[in-house]
PDB file of C-alpha atoms in Angstrom:
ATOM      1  CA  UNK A   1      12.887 -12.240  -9.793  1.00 95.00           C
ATOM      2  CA  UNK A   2      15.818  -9.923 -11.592  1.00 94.00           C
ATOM      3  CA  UNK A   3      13.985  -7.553 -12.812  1.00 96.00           C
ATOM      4  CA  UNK A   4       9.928  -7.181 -14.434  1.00 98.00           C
ATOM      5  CA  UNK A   5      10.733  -7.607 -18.179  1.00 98.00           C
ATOM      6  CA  UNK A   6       8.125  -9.025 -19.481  1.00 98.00           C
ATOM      7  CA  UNK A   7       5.607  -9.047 -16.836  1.00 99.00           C
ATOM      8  CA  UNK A   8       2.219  -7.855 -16.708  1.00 99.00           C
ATOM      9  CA  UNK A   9       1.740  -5.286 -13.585  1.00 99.00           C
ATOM     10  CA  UNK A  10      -1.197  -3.641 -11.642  1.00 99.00           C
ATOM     11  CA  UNK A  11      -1.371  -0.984  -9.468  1.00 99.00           C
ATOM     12  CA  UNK A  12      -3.735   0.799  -7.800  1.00 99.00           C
ATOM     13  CA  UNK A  13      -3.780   4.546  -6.624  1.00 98.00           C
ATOM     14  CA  UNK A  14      -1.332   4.940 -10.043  1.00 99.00           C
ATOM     15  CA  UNK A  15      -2.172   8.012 -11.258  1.00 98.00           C
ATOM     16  CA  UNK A  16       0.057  10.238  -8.855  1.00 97.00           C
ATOM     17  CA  UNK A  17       2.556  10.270  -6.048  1.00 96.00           C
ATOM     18  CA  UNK A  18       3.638   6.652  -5.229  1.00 97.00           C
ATOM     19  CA  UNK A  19       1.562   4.469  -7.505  1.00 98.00           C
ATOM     20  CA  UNK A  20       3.259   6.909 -10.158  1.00 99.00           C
ATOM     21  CA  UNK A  21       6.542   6.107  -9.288  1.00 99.00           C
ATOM     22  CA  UNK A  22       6.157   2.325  -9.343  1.00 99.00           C
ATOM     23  CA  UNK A  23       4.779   2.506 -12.717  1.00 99.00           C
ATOM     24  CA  UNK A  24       7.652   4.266 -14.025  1.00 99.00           C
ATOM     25  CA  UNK A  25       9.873   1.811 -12.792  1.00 99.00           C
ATOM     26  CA  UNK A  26       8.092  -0.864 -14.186  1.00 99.00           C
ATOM     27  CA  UNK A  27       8.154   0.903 -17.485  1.00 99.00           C
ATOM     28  CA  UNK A  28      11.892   1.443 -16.986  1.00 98.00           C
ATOM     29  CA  UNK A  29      12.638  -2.668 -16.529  1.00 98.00           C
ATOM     30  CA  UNK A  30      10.658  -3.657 -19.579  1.00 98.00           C
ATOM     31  CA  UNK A  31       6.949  -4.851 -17.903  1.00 99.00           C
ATOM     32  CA  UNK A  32       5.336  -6.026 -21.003  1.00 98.00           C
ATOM     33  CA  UNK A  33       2.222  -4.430 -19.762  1.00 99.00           C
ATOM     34  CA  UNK A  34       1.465  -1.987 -17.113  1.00 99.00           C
ATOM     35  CA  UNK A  35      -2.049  -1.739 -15.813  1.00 99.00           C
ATOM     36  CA  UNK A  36      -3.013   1.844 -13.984  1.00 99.00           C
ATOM     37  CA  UNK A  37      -6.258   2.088 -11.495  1.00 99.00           C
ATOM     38  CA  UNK A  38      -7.200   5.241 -10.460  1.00 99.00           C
ATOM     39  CA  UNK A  39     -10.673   7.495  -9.717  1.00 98.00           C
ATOM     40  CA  UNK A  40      -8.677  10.595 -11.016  1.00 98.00           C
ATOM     41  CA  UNK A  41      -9.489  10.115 -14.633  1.00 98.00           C
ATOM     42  CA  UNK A  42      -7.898  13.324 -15.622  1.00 98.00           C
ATOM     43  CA  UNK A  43      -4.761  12.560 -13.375  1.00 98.00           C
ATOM     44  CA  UNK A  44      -4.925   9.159 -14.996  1.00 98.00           C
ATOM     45  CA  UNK A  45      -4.775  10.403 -18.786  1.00 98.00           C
ATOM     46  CA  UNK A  46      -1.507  12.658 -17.967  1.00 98.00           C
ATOM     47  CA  UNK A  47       0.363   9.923 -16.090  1.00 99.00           C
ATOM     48  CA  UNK A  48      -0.376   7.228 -19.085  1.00 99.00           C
ATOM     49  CA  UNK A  49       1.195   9.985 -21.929  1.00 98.00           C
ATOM     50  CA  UNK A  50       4.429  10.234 -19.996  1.00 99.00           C
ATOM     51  CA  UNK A  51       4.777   6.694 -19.636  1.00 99.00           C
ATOM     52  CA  UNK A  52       3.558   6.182 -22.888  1.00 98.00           C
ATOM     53  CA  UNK A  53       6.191   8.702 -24.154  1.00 98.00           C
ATOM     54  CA  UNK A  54       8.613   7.041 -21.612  1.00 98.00           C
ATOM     55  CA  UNK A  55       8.210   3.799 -23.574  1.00 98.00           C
ATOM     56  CA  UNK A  56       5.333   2.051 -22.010  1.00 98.00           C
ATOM     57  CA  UNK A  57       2.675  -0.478 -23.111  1.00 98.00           C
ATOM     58  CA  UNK A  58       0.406   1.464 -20.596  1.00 99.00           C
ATOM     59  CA  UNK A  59      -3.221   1.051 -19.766  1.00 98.00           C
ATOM     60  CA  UNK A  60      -5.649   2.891 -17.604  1.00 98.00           C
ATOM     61  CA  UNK A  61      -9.087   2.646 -16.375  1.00 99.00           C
ATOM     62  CA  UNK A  62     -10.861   4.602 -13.789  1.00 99.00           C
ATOM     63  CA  UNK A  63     -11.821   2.906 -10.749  1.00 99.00           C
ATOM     64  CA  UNK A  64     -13.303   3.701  -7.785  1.00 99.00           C
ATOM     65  CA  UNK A  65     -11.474   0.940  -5.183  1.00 99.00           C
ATOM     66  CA  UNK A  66     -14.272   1.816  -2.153  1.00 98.00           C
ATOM     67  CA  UNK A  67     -17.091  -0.078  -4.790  1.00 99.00           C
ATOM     68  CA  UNK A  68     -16.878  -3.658  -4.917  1.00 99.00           C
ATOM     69  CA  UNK A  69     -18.585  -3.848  -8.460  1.00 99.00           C
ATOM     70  CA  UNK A  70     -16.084  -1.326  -9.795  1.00 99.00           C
ATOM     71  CA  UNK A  71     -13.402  -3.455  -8.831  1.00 99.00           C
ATOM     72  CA  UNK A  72     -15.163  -6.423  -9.898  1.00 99.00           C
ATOM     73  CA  UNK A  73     -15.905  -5.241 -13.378  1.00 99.00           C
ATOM     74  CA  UNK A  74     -12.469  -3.235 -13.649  1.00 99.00           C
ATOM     75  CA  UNK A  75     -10.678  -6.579 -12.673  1.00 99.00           C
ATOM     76  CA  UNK A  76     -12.479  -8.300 -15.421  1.00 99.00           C
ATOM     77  CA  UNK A  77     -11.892  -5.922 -18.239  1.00 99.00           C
ATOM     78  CA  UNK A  78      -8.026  -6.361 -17.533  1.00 99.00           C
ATOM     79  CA  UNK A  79      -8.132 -10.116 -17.542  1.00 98.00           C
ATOM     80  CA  UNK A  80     -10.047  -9.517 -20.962  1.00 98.00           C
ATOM     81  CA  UNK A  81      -7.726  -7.165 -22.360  1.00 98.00           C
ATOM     82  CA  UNK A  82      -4.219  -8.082 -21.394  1.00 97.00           C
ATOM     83  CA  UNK A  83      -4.865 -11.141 -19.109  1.00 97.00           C
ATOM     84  CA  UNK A  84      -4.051 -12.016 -15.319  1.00 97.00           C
ATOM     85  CA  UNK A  85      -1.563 -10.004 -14.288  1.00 99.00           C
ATOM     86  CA  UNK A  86       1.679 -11.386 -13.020  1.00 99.00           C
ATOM     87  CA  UNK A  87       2.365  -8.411 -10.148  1.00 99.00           C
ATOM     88  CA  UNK A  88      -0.444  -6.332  -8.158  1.00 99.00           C
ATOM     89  CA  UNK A  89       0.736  -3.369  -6.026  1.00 99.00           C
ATOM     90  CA  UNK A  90      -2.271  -2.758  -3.807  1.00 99.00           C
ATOM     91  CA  UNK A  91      -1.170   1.317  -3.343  1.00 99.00           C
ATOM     92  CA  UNK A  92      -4.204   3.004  -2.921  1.00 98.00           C
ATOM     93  CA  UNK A  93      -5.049   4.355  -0.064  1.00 97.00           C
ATOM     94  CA  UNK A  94      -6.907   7.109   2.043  1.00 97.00           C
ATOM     95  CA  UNK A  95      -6.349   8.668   5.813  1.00 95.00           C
ATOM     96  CA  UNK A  96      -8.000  10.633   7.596  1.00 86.00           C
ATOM     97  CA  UNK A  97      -6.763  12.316  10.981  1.00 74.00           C
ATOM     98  CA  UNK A  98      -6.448  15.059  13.736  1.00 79.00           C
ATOM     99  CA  UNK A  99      -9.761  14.022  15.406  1.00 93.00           C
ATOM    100  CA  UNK A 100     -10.363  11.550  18.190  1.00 95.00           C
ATOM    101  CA  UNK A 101     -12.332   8.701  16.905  1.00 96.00           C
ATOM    102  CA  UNK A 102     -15.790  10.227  18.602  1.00 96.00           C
ATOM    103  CA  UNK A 103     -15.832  12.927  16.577  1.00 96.00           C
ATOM    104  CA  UNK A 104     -15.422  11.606  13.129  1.00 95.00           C
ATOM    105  CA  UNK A 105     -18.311  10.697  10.912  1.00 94.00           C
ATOM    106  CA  UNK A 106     -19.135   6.914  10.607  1.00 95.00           C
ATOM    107  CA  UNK A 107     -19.290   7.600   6.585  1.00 95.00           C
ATOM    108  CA  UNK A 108     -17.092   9.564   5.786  1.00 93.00           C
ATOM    109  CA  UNK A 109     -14.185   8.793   7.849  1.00 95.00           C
ATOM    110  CA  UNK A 110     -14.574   5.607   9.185  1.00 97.00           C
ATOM    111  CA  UNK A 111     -16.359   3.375   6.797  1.00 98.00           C
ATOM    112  CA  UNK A 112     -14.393   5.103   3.714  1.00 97.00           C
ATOM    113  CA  UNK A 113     -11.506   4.495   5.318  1.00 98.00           C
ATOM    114  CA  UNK A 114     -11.809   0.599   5.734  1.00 98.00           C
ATOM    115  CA  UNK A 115     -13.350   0.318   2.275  1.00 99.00           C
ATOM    116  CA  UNK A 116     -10.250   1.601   0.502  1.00 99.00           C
ATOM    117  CA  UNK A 117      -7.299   0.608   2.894  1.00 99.00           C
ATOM    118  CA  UNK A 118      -8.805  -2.748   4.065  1.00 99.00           C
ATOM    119  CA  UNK A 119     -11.485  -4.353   2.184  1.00 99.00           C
ATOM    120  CA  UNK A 120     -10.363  -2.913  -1.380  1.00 99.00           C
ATOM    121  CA  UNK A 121      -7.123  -4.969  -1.107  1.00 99.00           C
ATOM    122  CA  UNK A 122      -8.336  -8.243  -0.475  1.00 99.00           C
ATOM    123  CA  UNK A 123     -11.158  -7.738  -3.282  1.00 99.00           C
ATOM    124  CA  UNK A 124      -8.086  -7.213  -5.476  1.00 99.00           C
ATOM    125  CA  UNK A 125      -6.114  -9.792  -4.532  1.00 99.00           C
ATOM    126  CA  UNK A 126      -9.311 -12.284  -4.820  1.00 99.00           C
ATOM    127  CA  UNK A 127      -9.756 -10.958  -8.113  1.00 99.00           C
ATOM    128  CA  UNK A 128      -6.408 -11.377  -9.452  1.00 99.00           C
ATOM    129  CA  UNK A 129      -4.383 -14.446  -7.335  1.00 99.00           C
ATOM    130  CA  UNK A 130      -6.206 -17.399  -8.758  1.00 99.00           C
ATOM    131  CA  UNK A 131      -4.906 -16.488 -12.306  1.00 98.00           C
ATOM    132  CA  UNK A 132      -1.608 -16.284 -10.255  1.00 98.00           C
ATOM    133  CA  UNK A 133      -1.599 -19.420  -9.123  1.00 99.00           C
ATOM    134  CA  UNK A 134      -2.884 -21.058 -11.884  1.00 98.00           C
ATOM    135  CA  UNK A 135       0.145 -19.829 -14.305  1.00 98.00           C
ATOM    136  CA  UNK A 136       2.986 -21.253 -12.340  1.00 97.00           C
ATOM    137  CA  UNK A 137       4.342 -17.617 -13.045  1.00 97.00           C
ATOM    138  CA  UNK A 138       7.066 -16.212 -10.513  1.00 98.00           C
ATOM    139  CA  UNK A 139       4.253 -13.815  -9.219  1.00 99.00           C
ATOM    140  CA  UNK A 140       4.087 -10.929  -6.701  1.00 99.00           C
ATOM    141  CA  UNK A 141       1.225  -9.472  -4.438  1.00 99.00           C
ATOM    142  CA  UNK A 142       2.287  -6.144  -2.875  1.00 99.00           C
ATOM    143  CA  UNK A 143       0.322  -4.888  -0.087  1.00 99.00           C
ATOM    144  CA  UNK A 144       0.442  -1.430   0.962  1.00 99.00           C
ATOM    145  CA  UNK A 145       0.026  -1.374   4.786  1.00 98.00           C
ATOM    146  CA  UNK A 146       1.936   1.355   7.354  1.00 98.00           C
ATOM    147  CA  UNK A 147       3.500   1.723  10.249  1.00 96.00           C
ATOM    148  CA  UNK A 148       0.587   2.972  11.315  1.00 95.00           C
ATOM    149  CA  UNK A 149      -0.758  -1.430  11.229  1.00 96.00           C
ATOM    150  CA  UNK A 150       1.968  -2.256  14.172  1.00 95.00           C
ATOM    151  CA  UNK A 151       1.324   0.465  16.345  1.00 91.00           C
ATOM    152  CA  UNK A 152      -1.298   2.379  17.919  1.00 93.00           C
ATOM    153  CA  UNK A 153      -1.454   6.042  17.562  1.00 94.00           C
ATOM    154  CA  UNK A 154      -4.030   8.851  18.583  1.00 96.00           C
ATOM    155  CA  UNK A 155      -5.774  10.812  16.247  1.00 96.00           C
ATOM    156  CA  UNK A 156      -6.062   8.141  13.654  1.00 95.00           C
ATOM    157  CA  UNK A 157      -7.832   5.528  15.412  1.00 96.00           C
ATOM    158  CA  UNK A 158      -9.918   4.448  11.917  1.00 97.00           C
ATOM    159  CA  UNK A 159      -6.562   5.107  10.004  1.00 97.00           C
ATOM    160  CA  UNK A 160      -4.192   2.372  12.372  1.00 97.00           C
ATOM    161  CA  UNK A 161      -7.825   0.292  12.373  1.00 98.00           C
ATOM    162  CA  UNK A 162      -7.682  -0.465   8.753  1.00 98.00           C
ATOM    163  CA  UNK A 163      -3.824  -0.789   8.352  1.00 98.00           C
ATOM    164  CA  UNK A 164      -3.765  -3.125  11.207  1.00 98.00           C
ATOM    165  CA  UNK A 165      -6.505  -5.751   9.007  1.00 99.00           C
ATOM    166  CA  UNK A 166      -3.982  -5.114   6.092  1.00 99.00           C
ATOM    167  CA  UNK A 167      -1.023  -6.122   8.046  1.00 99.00           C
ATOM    168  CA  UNK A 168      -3.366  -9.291   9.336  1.00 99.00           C
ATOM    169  CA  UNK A 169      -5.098 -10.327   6.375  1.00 99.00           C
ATOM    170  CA  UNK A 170      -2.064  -9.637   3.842  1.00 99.00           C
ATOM    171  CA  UNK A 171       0.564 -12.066   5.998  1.00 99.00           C
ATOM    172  CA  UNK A 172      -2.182 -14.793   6.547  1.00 99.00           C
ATOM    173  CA  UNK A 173      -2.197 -14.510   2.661  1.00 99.00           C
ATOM    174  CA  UNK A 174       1.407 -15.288   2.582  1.00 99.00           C
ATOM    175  CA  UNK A 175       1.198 -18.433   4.749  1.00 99.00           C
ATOM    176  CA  UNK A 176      -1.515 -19.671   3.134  1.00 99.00           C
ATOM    177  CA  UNK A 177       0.046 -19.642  -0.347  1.00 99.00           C
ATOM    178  CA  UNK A 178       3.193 -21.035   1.384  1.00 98.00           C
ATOM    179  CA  UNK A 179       1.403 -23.813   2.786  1.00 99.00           C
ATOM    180  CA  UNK A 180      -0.622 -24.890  -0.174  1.00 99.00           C
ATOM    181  CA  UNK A 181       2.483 -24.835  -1.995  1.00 99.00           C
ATOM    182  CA  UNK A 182       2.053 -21.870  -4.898  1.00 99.00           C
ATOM    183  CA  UNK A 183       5.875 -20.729  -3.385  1.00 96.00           C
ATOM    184  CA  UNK A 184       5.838 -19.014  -7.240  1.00 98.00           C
ATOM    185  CA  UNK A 185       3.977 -16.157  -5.394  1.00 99.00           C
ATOM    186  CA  UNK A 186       4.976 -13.931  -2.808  1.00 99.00           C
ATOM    187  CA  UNK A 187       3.423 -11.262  -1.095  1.00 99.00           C
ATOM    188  CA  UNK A 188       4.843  -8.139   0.631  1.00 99.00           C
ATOM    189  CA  UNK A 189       3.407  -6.550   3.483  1.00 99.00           C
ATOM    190  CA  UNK A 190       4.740  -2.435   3.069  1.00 99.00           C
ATOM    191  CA  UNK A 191       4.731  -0.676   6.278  1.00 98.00           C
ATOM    192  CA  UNK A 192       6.051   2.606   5.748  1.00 98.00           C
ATOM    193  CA  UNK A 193       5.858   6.173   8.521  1.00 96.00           C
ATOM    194  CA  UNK A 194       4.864   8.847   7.177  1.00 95.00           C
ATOM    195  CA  UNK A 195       5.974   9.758   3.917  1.00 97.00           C
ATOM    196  CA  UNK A 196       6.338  13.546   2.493  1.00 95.00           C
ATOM    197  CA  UNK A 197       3.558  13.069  -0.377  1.00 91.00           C
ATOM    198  CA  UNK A 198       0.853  15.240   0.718  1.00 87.00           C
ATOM    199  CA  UNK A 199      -1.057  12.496   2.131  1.00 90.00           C
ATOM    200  CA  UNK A 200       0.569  13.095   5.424  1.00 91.00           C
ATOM    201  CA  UNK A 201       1.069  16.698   5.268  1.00 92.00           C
ATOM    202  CA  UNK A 202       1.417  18.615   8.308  1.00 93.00           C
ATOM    203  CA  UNK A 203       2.076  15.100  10.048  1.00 94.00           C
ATOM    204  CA  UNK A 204       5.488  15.158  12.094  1.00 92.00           C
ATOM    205  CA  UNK A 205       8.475  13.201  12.698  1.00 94.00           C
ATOM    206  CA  UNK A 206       9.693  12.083  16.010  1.00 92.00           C
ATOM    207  CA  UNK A 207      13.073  10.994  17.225  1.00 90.00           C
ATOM    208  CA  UNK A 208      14.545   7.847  14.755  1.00 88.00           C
ATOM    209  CA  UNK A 209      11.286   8.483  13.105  1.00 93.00           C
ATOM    210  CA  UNK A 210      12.275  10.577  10.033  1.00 94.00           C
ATOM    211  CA  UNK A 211       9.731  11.408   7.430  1.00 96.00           C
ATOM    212  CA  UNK A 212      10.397   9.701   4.602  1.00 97.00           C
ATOM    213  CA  UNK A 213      11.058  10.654   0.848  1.00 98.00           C
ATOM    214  CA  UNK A 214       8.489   8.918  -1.674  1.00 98.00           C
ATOM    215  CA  UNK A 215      11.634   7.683  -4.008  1.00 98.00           C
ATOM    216  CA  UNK A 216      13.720   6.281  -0.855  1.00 98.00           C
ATOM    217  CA  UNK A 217      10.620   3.935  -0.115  1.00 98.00           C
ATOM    218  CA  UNK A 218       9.483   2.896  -3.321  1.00 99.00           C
ATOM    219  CA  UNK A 219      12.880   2.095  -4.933  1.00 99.00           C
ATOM    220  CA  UNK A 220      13.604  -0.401  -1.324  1.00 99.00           C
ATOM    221  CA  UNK A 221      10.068  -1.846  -1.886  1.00 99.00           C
ATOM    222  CA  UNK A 222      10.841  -2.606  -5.292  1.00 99.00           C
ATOM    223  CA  UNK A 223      13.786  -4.294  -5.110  1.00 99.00           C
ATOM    224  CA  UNK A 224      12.768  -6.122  -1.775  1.00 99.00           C
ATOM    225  CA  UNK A 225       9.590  -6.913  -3.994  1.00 99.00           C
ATOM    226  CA  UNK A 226      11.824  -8.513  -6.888  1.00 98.00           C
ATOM    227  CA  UNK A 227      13.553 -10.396  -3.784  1.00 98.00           C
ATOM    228  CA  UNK A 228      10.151 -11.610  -2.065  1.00 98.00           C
ATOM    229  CA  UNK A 229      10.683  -9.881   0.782  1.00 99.00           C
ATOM    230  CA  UNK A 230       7.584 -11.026   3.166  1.00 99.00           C
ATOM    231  CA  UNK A 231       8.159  -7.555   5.242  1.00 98.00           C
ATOM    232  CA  UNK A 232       9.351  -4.029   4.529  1.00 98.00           C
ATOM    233  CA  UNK A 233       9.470  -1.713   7.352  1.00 98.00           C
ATOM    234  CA  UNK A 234      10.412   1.667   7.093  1.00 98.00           C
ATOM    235  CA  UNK A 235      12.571   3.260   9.055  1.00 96.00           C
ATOM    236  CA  UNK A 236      13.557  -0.400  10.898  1.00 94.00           C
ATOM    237  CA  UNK A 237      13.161   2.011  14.089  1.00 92.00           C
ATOM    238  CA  UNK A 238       9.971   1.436  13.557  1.00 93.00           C
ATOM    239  CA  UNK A 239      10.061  -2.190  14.497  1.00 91.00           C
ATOM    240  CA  UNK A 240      11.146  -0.864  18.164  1.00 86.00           C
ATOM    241  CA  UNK A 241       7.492  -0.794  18.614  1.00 82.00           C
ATOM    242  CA  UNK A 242       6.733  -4.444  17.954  1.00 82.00           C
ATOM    243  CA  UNK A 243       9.844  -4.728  20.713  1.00 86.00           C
ATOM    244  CA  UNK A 244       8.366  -2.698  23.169  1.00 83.00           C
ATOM    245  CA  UNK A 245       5.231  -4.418  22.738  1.00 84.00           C
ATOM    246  CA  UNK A 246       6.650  -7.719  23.695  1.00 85.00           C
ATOM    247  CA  UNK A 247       8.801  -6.436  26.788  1.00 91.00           C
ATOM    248  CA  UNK A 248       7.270  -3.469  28.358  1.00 91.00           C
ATOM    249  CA  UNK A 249       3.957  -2.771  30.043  1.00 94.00           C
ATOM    250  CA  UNK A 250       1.216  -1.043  28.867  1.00 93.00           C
ATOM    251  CA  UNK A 251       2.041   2.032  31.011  1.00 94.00           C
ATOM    252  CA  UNK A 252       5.766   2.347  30.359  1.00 93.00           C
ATOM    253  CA  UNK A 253       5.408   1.816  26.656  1.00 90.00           C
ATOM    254  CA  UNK A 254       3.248   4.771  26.253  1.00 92.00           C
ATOM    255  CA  UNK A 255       5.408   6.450  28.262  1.00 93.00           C
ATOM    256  CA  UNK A 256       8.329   5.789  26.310  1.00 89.00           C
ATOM    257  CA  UNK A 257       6.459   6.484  22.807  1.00 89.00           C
ATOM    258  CA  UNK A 258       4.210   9.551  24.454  1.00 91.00           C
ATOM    259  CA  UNK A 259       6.021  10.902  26.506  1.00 90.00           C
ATOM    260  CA  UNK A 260       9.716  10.939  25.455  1.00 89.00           C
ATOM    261  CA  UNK A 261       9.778  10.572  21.685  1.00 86.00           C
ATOM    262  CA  UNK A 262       6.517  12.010  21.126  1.00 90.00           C
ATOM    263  CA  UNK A 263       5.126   9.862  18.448  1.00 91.00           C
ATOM    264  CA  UNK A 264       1.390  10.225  19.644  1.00 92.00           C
ATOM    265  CA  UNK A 265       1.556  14.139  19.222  1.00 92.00           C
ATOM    266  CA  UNK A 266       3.091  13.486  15.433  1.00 94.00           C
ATOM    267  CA  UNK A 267      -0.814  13.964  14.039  1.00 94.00           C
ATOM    268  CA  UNK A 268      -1.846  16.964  15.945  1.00 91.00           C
ATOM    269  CA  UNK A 269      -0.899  19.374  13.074  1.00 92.00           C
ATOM    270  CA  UNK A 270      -1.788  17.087  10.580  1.00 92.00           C
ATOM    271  CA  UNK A 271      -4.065  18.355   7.557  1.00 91.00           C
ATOM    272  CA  UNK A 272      -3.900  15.909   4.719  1.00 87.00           C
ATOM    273  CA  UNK A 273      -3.956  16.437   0.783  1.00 78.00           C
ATOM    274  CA  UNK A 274      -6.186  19.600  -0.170  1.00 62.00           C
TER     275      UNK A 274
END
């Protein structure tokens, strides 16, 4: 895929920060239709007048991804208004942090987070591949994971938790479509370190762990997206961990990651998005 002219794009979480900033490139290459999902309607309504002003044959519609229905009846409107679309970026996403996992609320915390960063994803991607598939369109499902999915870290037990299922679910996805021979659609498994939004704020780097700057990612995921790419990992210092997995013991590998580059401290100062 060259570029998105013409193509009819989804994303979730669109109304700020990332999400944002894939929209705008889409409206930049020409999509023929770019679909926003968001549960900040006001957020929503300012983000779809720039793009609009931009150029943009923008739509919006508030959604709340934790709700099944919402997605269900969300995903149906779209097919009715503009039809399947040909790219989903499954962006949205929540964290919460700086507690041990006994002391967060089941609710709140834990089953909030899986909703959005685990289940809400593969409700999507239900909704939307079999109109994929049935097209013969070059098609792409993007997938929103973290680092956070390849490695364990303290302090966000529910967070890794629901980022590891994304990682699982969203490359089993890929094989699948591989092996039953719809090679029209790739998927993307994103698995990003922190990144200086606001969702992570007060989060830390570490040693070849940089935080990283919102435009940096999304312009590599797009144009590994274009490409197909079944991974992006950023920094690749990041895939040290799935190394270190593979070669060192339990013991020695937390030392390494504890220890001397600190990673499992990078959440103790972490506050989130106010």
């Amino acid at each position: 895929m060259k570029n998105v002219a013409g193509k009819k794009i989804l994303i979730t979480g669109a109304a700020m920060g990332m999400g944002k900033l894939y929209a705008e490139l889409a409206v930049a290459e020409g999509a023929e239709a770019v679909v926003l999902w968001d549960i900040n309607e006001a957020a929503l309504e300012t983000t779809v007048a720039e793009l609009t002003a931009a150029g943009g044959s923008v739509t919006a519609y508030t959604v709340d991804v934790s709700d099944r229905t919402q997605i269900e009846k969300a995903a149906a409107q779209v097919r009715s208004d503009i039809g399947d679309p040909d790219i989903v970026f499954n962006n949205a996403g929540v964290v919460r942090g700086n507690a041990y996992f006994w002391e967060t609320d089941n609710t709140r915390d834990t089953e909030f987070t899986m909703k959005i960063n685990s289940l809400a994803p593969m409700f999507i991607a239900r909704e939307f591949l079999p109109g994929m598939i049935a097209s013969g369109n070059e098609s792409r499902l993007i997938n929103v994971a973290s680092a956070a999915g390849l490695t364990a870290n303290p302090r966000m037990a529910s967070y890794c938790g629901s980022k590891w299922a994304t990682v699982g679910w969203s490359d089993s996805v890929r094989l699948e479509l591989e092996q039953a021979g719809h090679k029209q659609v790739k998927v993307t498994t994103v698995c990003p370190y922190y990144i200086s939004t606001g969702m992570f704020e007060g989060a830390k780097s570490a040693p070849l762990l940089p935080i990283l700057k919102p435009n940096d990612v999304v312009d590599e995921v797009w144009k590994q997206m274009k490409k197909g790419t079944p991974f992006v990992v950023l920094p690749k210092t990041v895939l040290l961990s799935e190394a270190f997995k593979g070669i060192l013991p339990t013991g020695v590998r937390d030392f390494v990651a504890g220890r001397v580059l600190g990673v499992y401290k990078t959440m103790d100062d972490f506050t989130g998005r106010k």
